Amino acid sequence: MAAKQVVCALLWVLALVASIIEHAGGAVSDFVKTDGTSFVVNGEPFYANGFNAYWLMLKASKTSEMDKVSTVFHQASSYGMTVVRTWAFNDGGYRPLQSSPGVYDEDIFKGLDFVISEAKKYGIRLILSLVDNFKSLGGKRQYVEWAIQQGENLTSYDEFYTNFRVKTFYKNHVKTILLRNNTKTGVVYKDDPTIMAWELINEGRCKSDLSGRTMQAWIEEMAPFVKAIDGEHLLEVGLEGFYGGLDHDQEAIQHDSFASSRNVGTDFISNNQVHAIDFATIHLYPSWIPQADDKTQLKFVTDWIHSHSKVADEVLRKPLMVTEFGKISRFAGCNGVDKVAFYRTAYNVLYKLIRAKSACAGGLFWQLLLPGMENLSDSYEIILSECSYIANIISQHSRLISSIINPSLRRLTVTDQ
């Protein structure tokens, strides 16, 4: 009997490994699509389980550091992760992809080519963001400054959303990225299913117009522009999940007072209702409520995801992805009890919503680094070899998601969190 149990256990483990490889590290040959409030690949359910690594293109463009990209994808695949979100921009400044409007550094571009080819090799899907709201890698500020240098009389960086010349700069960048012929794979970006989705802007905000109309108009212009070039890939805005001043059913958001009170000129409902937007996104950081104790912050984690999933289900009728979530621990290192509790709670909520077939279809933590990358530390990072408790939570989450895709593996997983 003991020998039989051992054999069965080994078979179960092999089946689990095969399933994880199939769903998280196999060949990427079909585009991710939406079906109602779900993601699907070739008709089968797909769940986003992964991380952010904005730095991939910059590391890949240096021969001495390319191996970091390969290592992080290999590591992610071994943990069952399926999606990585990264930047397809670096505007002006140090080692830019785009040094001035329409002028690109081919070596940096080849770095992005390598990122996509390595992602494909390891069965990882990519979400590529096209510009930043913030200035660290140029972003909308750099676009406005370029326009000023060309004679535009601009007084606000929010004119990124309204000035014709600036919008033309952005559209040209979008077109350049989408029509790029990958020097590693020979596949034009718009034709590559390794890319899961495009993101219009990382955490776009327009505080000069809290009515939300400026941001809404920009999305209504740019989303169809992207789709006119690329009708295959999914498209999302890059929102954090806040509600603004646009008119919509207040009953839909009355349960989410924090999201309603933090107006940054975006609107989770109206922005995501644009026809060309395929799925909704939110970000999640307990640092938004810094005075709250740990218990209150964990409740916020649960409420934030649940409330937006409900709106995505009942109002938007589109999938939802938590494209950033993370926490800075009060304790040294990444194994602090508060940070571990945050990750356990976030993944528990994600798993239960996925199992319930809600609109919430997964999440990506911020951010994954490797040992020796301390210069990119922002205190949110996870280094899997050093963050053992969180690494185990991520690994368990991957197994649980795999068991949803393949129910025969259900008893292989640990007891529900």
XYZ file of C-alpha atoms in Angstrom:
417
model
C 0.000 0.000 0.000
C 2.836 2.372 0.879
C 4.540 1.753 -2.458
C 1.276 2.379 -4.301
C 0.789 5.652 -2.438
C 4.300 6.757 -3.349
C 3.700 5.976 -7.022
C 0.391 7.861 -6.977
C 2.031 10.810 -5.287
C 4.766 10.886 -7.909
C 2.202 10.741 -10.699
C 0.285 13.609 -9.123
C 3.443 15.695 -8.871
C 4.346 14.973 -12.495
C 0.836 15.938 -13.563
C 1.063 19.179 -11.614
C 4.429 20.052 -13.130
C 3.096 19.275 -16.607
C 0.064 21.461 -16.008
C 2.151 24.375 -14.753
C 4.436 24.072 -17.765
C 1.447 23.915 -20.095
C -0.288 26.942 -18.635
C 2.644 29.042 -17.454
C 5.700 28.081 -19.428
C 4.611 26.464 -22.648
C 4.789 27.817 -26.162
C 3.128 31.182 -26.719
C 1.348 30.782 -30.038
C -2.162 32.192 -29.570
C -3.332 35.668 -28.613
C -5.005 36.291 -25.276
C -8.583 37.403 -25.903
C -11.567 38.308 -23.756
C -14.840 36.423 -23.475
C -17.236 38.462 -21.405
C -15.491 39.055 -18.084
C -12.840 36.380 -18.696
C -9.489 36.108 -20.433
C -9.151 33.171 -22.806
C -6.454 31.641 -24.977
C -7.755 29.505 -27.817
C -11.049 29.201 -25.963
C -9.493 28.073 -22.679
C -9.450 30.228 -19.506
C -6.339 32.290 -18.856
C -5.370 33.899 -15.557
C -2.731 36.555 -15.011
C -0.235 35.530 -12.367
C 2.971 37.481 -12.410
C 4.978 40.578 -11.638
C 6.258 43.960 -12.733
C 9.820 44.506 -13.943
C 10.006 47.933 -15.576
C 13.769 47.543 -15.995
C 13.830 44.691 -18.517
C 14.523 46.709 -21.688
C 17.343 48.713 -20.114
C 19.115 45.631 -18.755
C 18.606 43.737 -22.008
C 20.249 46.539 -23.995
C 23.580 46.035 -22.187
C 25.487 42.904 -23.189
C 26.903 42.560 -19.684
C 23.426 42.491 -18.129
C 21.275 40.634 -20.663
C 21.538 37.490 -18.583
C 19.425 39.145 -15.876
C 16.460 39.150 -18.255
C 16.888 35.465 -19.059
C 17.328 34.627 -15.388
C 14.227 36.474 -14.246
C 12.063 34.842 -16.932
C 13.435 31.407 -16.086
C 12.764 32.046 -12.420
C 9.247 33.307 -13.104
C 8.425 30.299 -15.245
C 9.702 27.914 -12.577
C 7.340 29.576 -10.093
C 4.396 29.177 -12.464
C 4.066 32.855 -13.329
C 2.397 33.772 -16.608
C 2.490 37.554 -17.142
C 5.089 40.319 -16.822
C 4.338 44.019 -17.093
C 7.180 46.235 -18.287
C 7.958 49.532 -20.020
C 8.158 50.020 -23.788
C 9.452 53.555 -23.308
C 12.347 55.589 -21.968
C 11.936 59.163 -23.108
C 14.945 61.473 -23.082
C 17.460 61.414 -20.244
C 19.930 58.592 -19.628
C 20.131 55.808 -22.244
C 16.767 56.697 -23.772
C 14.825 54.564 -26.198
C 13.481 57.812 -27.698
C 16.024 60.624 -27.390
C 13.813 63.181 -29.138
C 10.476 62.908 -30.944
C 10.765 60.090 -33.481
C 14.485 59.503 -32.857
C 15.234 56.056 -31.417
C 18.351 54.303 -30.159
C 18.569 51.022 -32.054
C 20.634 49.348 -29.333
C 17.955 50.084 -26.729
C 15.258 48.923 -29.141
C 17.148 45.672 -29.633
C 16.995 45.295 -25.863
C 13.192 45.353 -26.059
C 13.395 42.869 -28.932
C 15.381 40.564 -26.660
C 12.880 40.945 -23.819
C 10.048 39.811 -26.080
C 12.033 36.915 -27.533
C 13.053 35.687 -24.066
C 9.500 36.006 -22.775
C 8.333 33.830 -25.661
C 11.079 31.305 -24.918
C 9.876 30.894 -21.337
C 6.146 31.026 -22.088
C 5.620 34.405 -20.438
C 3.097 36.966 -21.702
C 3.922 40.682 -21.656
C 1.931 43.807 -20.916
C 3.816 46.701 -22.504
C 3.181 50.206 -21.205
C 3.657 52.977 -23.768
C 4.370 56.071 -21.638
C 4.606 57.111 -17.999
C 2.639 59.682 -16.056
C 5.763 60.352 -13.998
C 9.154 61.821 -14.870
C 11.596 59.088 -13.828
C 11.912 57.782 -17.402
C 10.739 60.923 -19.171
C 7.025 60.322 -19.395
C 4.418 62.943 -20.215
C 6.677 65.687 -18.831
C 9.334 64.938 -21.451
C 6.740 65.003 -24.236
C 5.542 68.437 -23.123
C 9.114 69.729 -22.848
C 9.841 68.507 -26.363
C 6.830 70.461 -27.602
C 7.977 73.587 -25.743
C 11.391 73.237 -27.410
C 9.583 73.257 -30.749
C 7.793 76.513 -29.941
C 4.598 75.421 -28.191
C 3.429 77.739 -25.407
C 2.570 75.167 -22.752
C 2.277 75.837 -19.029
C 1.139 72.489 -17.612
C 2.396 68.950 -18.028
C -1.252 67.919 -18.207
C -1.297 69.517 -21.655
C 0.153 66.169 -22.679
C -3.496 65.149 -23.015
C -4.722 68.125 -25.047
C -1.954 69.675 -27.154
C -2.047 68.571 -30.793
C 1.733 68.457 -31.229
C 2.235 66.445 -28.050
C -0.513 64.013 -28.995
C 1.146 63.594 -32.391
C 4.444 62.759 -30.664
C 2.645 60.102 -28.626
C 0.820 58.638 -31.617
C 4.084 58.413 -33.538
C 5.658 56.537 -30.635
C 2.718 54.142 -30.464
C 2.969 53.489 -34.193
C 6.733 52.970 -33.981
C 6.369 50.404 -31.195
C 3.476 48.487 -32.725
C 5.099 48.284 -36.168
C 8.560 47.376 -34.897
C 10.003 44.290 -36.610
C 11.706 42.294 -33.871
C 15.354 41.732 -34.818
C 15.462 38.558 -32.700
C 12.274 36.844 -33.862
C 11.469 38.496 -37.187
C 7.904 39.085 -35.958
C 6.337 42.538 -35.990
C 5.245 43.473 -32.468
C 1.590 43.868 -33.465
C 1.611 40.283 -34.742
C 3.311 38.685 -31.738
C 1.034 36.806 -29.287
C 3.812 36.926 -26.684
C 2.494 40.419 -26.019
C -0.746 40.073 -24.073
C -1.737 43.724 -24.057
C -0.754 47.327 -24.609
C -1.151 49.911 -21.867
C -1.876 53.510 -22.878
C -0.126 55.141 -19.903
C 1.198 54.031 -16.548
C -0.970 55.567 -13.818
C -2.214 58.407 -15.972
C -3.469 61.380 -13.979
C -4.811 64.817 -14.880
C -5.147 66.860 -11.706
C -5.715 70.057 -13.673
C -9.153 68.735 -14.656
C -10.747 66.771 -11.838
C -13.990 66.557 -13.795
C -12.332 63.701 -15.674
C -13.329 65.027 -19.085
C -9.773 65.706 -20.268
C -8.594 62.190 -19.489
C -11.768 60.694 -20.923
C -11.331 62.566 -24.207
C -7.700 61.459 -24.465
C -8.601 57.799 -23.945
C -11.443 58.075 -26.457
C -8.927 59.387 -28.996
C -5.948 57.145 -28.286
C -7.637 53.786 -27.739
C -9.180 53.642 -31.240
C -5.876 54.887 -32.668
C -4.072 51.870 -31.194
C -6.792 49.480 -32.336
C -6.678 50.862 -35.888
C -3.057 49.728 -36.101
C -3.378 46.545 -34.065
C -6.719 44.804 -33.853
C -5.336 41.607 -32.318
C -3.876 42.626 -28.982
C -5.817 43.580 -25.900
C -5.679 47.187 -24.707
C -5.992 48.716 -21.246
C -5.649 52.251 -19.924
C -3.223 51.779 -17.006
C -5.575 53.036 -14.282
C -5.122 52.759 -10.524
C -8.835 52.404 -9.764
C -9.936 55.848 -8.600
C -13.297 57.396 -9.444
C -13.677 60.961 -10.644
C -16.270 63.570 -11.397
C -17.908 62.011 -14.436
C -21.562 61.097 -14.177
C -22.375 57.466 -13.568
C -24.504 55.348 -11.290
C -23.435 56.369 -7.785
C -24.963 53.184 -6.422
C -22.233 51.269 -8.218
C -19.471 52.918 -6.194
C -21.107 53.804 -2.890
C -19.308 50.880 -1.270
C -15.898 52.365 -2.167
C -15.558 55.728 -0.456
C -11.751 55.787 -0.680
C -11.720 55.345 -4.463
C -14.329 58.088 -4.780
C -12.507 60.541 -2.524
C -9.097 60.249 -4.212
C -9.776 62.193 -7.401
C -6.802 62.453 -9.767
C -8.757 63.280 -12.911
C -9.461 59.686 -13.898
C -12.644 57.671 -13.580
C -12.571 53.888 -13.238
C -15.993 53.382 -14.785
C -16.128 55.911 -17.620
C -12.511 55.445 -18.696
C -12.914 51.677 -18.925
C -16.264 51.900 -20.718
C -14.516 53.174 -23.844
C -15.299 50.525 -26.455
C -11.689 49.994 -27.540
C -10.575 49.247 -23.971
C -10.670 45.488 -23.429
C -10.120 45.129 -19.700
C -9.918 47.184 -16.540
C -6.963 47.547 -14.195
C -6.364 48.644 -10.637
C -3.265 49.167 -8.527
C -3.110 48.427 -4.821
C -0.851 49.952 -2.168
C -1.589 50.124 1.570
C 0.691 53.181 1.629
C -2.325 55.089 0.315
C -3.667 54.913 3.881
C -0.397 55.284 5.842
C -1.989 56.119 9.196
C -4.028 52.901 9.241
C -2.939 49.955 11.383
C -2.123 46.564 9.860
C -5.621 45.168 10.384
C -7.233 48.135 8.650
C -4.776 47.961 5.766
C -5.501 44.269 5.222
C -9.225 44.990 5.199
C -8.532 47.700 2.630
C -6.731 45.140 0.446
C -9.765 42.862 0.483
C -12.312 45.637 -0.002
C -10.372 47.350 -2.802
C -10.125 44.229 -4.956
C -13.661 43.041 -4.208
C -15.302 46.398 -4.908
C -13.602 46.851 -8.272
C -14.255 43.252 -9.254
C -17.939 43.853 -8.529
C -18.002 46.950 -10.752
C -16.130 45.100 -13.511
C -18.675 42.281 -13.282
C -21.870 44.300 -13.035
C -21.142 47.609 -14.769
C -18.171 47.270 -17.120
C -18.729 43.607 -17.995
C -15.032 43.313 -18.741
C -12.171 41.416 -17.067
C -10.226 43.071 -14.256
C -6.531 42.705 -13.505
C -4.625 44.009 -10.480
C -1.620 45.162 -12.502
C 0.351 46.451 -9.502
C 0.258 45.519 -5.841
C 2.948 45.795 -3.212
C 3.926 46.879 0.260
C 6.884 48.383 2.081
C 7.488 46.545 5.342
C 8.060 48.352 8.620
C 10.740 45.778 9.316
C 14.127 45.159 7.733
C 14.192 42.894 4.701
C 11.237 41.399 2.880
C 10.202 38.791 5.437
C 8.524 41.240 7.814
C 5.271 39.911 9.208
C 3.292 42.867 7.827
C 4.579 42.381 4.284
C 4.027 38.625 4.393
C 0.489 39.158 5.705
C -0.191 41.617 2.879
C 0.912 39.139 0.214
C -0.981 36.286 1.822
C -4.145 38.386 1.936
C -3.816 39.713 -1.615
C -3.214 36.289 -3.127
C -5.983 34.748 -1.053
C -8.470 37.332 -2.361
C -7.271 36.869 -5.945
C -7.547 33.089 -5.748
C -11.033 33.105 -4.270
C -12.302 35.581 -6.867
C -10.756 33.565 -9.687
C -12.244 30.347 -8.322
C -15.632 32.074 -8.107
C -15.307 33.019 -11.798
C -15.585 36.726 -11.054
C -14.278 39.429 -13.378
C -11.019 39.545 -11.408
C -8.631 37.396 -13.414
C -5.335 37.786 -11.600
C -2.627 40.102 -10.382
C 0.973 41.252 -10.819
C 3.102 42.243 -7.826
C 5.485 45.197 -7.806
C 8.335 44.452 -8.362
C 10.665 41.478 -8.973
C 14.417 41.978 -8.715
C 17.396 39.638 -8.664
C 20.248 39.558 -6.147
C 22.759 42.292 -6.906
C 20.175 44.761 -8.221
C 20.042 46.886 -5.080
C 20.451 50.056 -7.155
C 16.859 49.533 -8.360
C 15.481 48.992 -4.881
C 12.362 50.939 -3.939
C 11.658 48.847 -0.814
C 8.711 47.185 -2.567
C 10.873 44.652 -4.379
C 10.710 40.899 -4.005
C 13.889 38.859 -4.424
C 12.595 35.310 -4.413
C 15.790 33.736 -3.076
C 15.737 36.121 -0.106
C 11.987 36.498 0.490
C 11.303 32.872 1.366
C 7.867 33.314 2.934
C 6.508 35.378 0.058
C 8.167 33.093 -2.492
C 6.264 30.177 -0.967
C 2.996 32.143 -1.118
C 3.584 32.870 -4.817
C 4.435 29.242 -5.545
C 1.325 28.040 -3.735
C -0.832 30.550 -5.609
C 0.498 29.216 -8.919
C -0.416 25.673 -7.913
C -3.895 26.759 -6.876
C -4.471 28.593 -10.157
C -3.221 25.555 -12.045
C -5.719 23.404 -10.160
C -8.542 25.698 -11.309
C -7.472 25.258 -14.916
C -7.051 21.513 -14.422
C -9.499 20.385 -11.683
C -7.960 16.903 -11.577
C -5.029 18.502 -9.777
C -7.234 19.940 -7.014
C -6.165 17.453 -4.361
C -2.503 18.128 -5.139
C -2.734 21.612 -3.728
C -2.562 22.587 -0.114
C -5.709 23.403 1.811
C -7.319 26.662 0.697
C -5.742 29.699 2.258
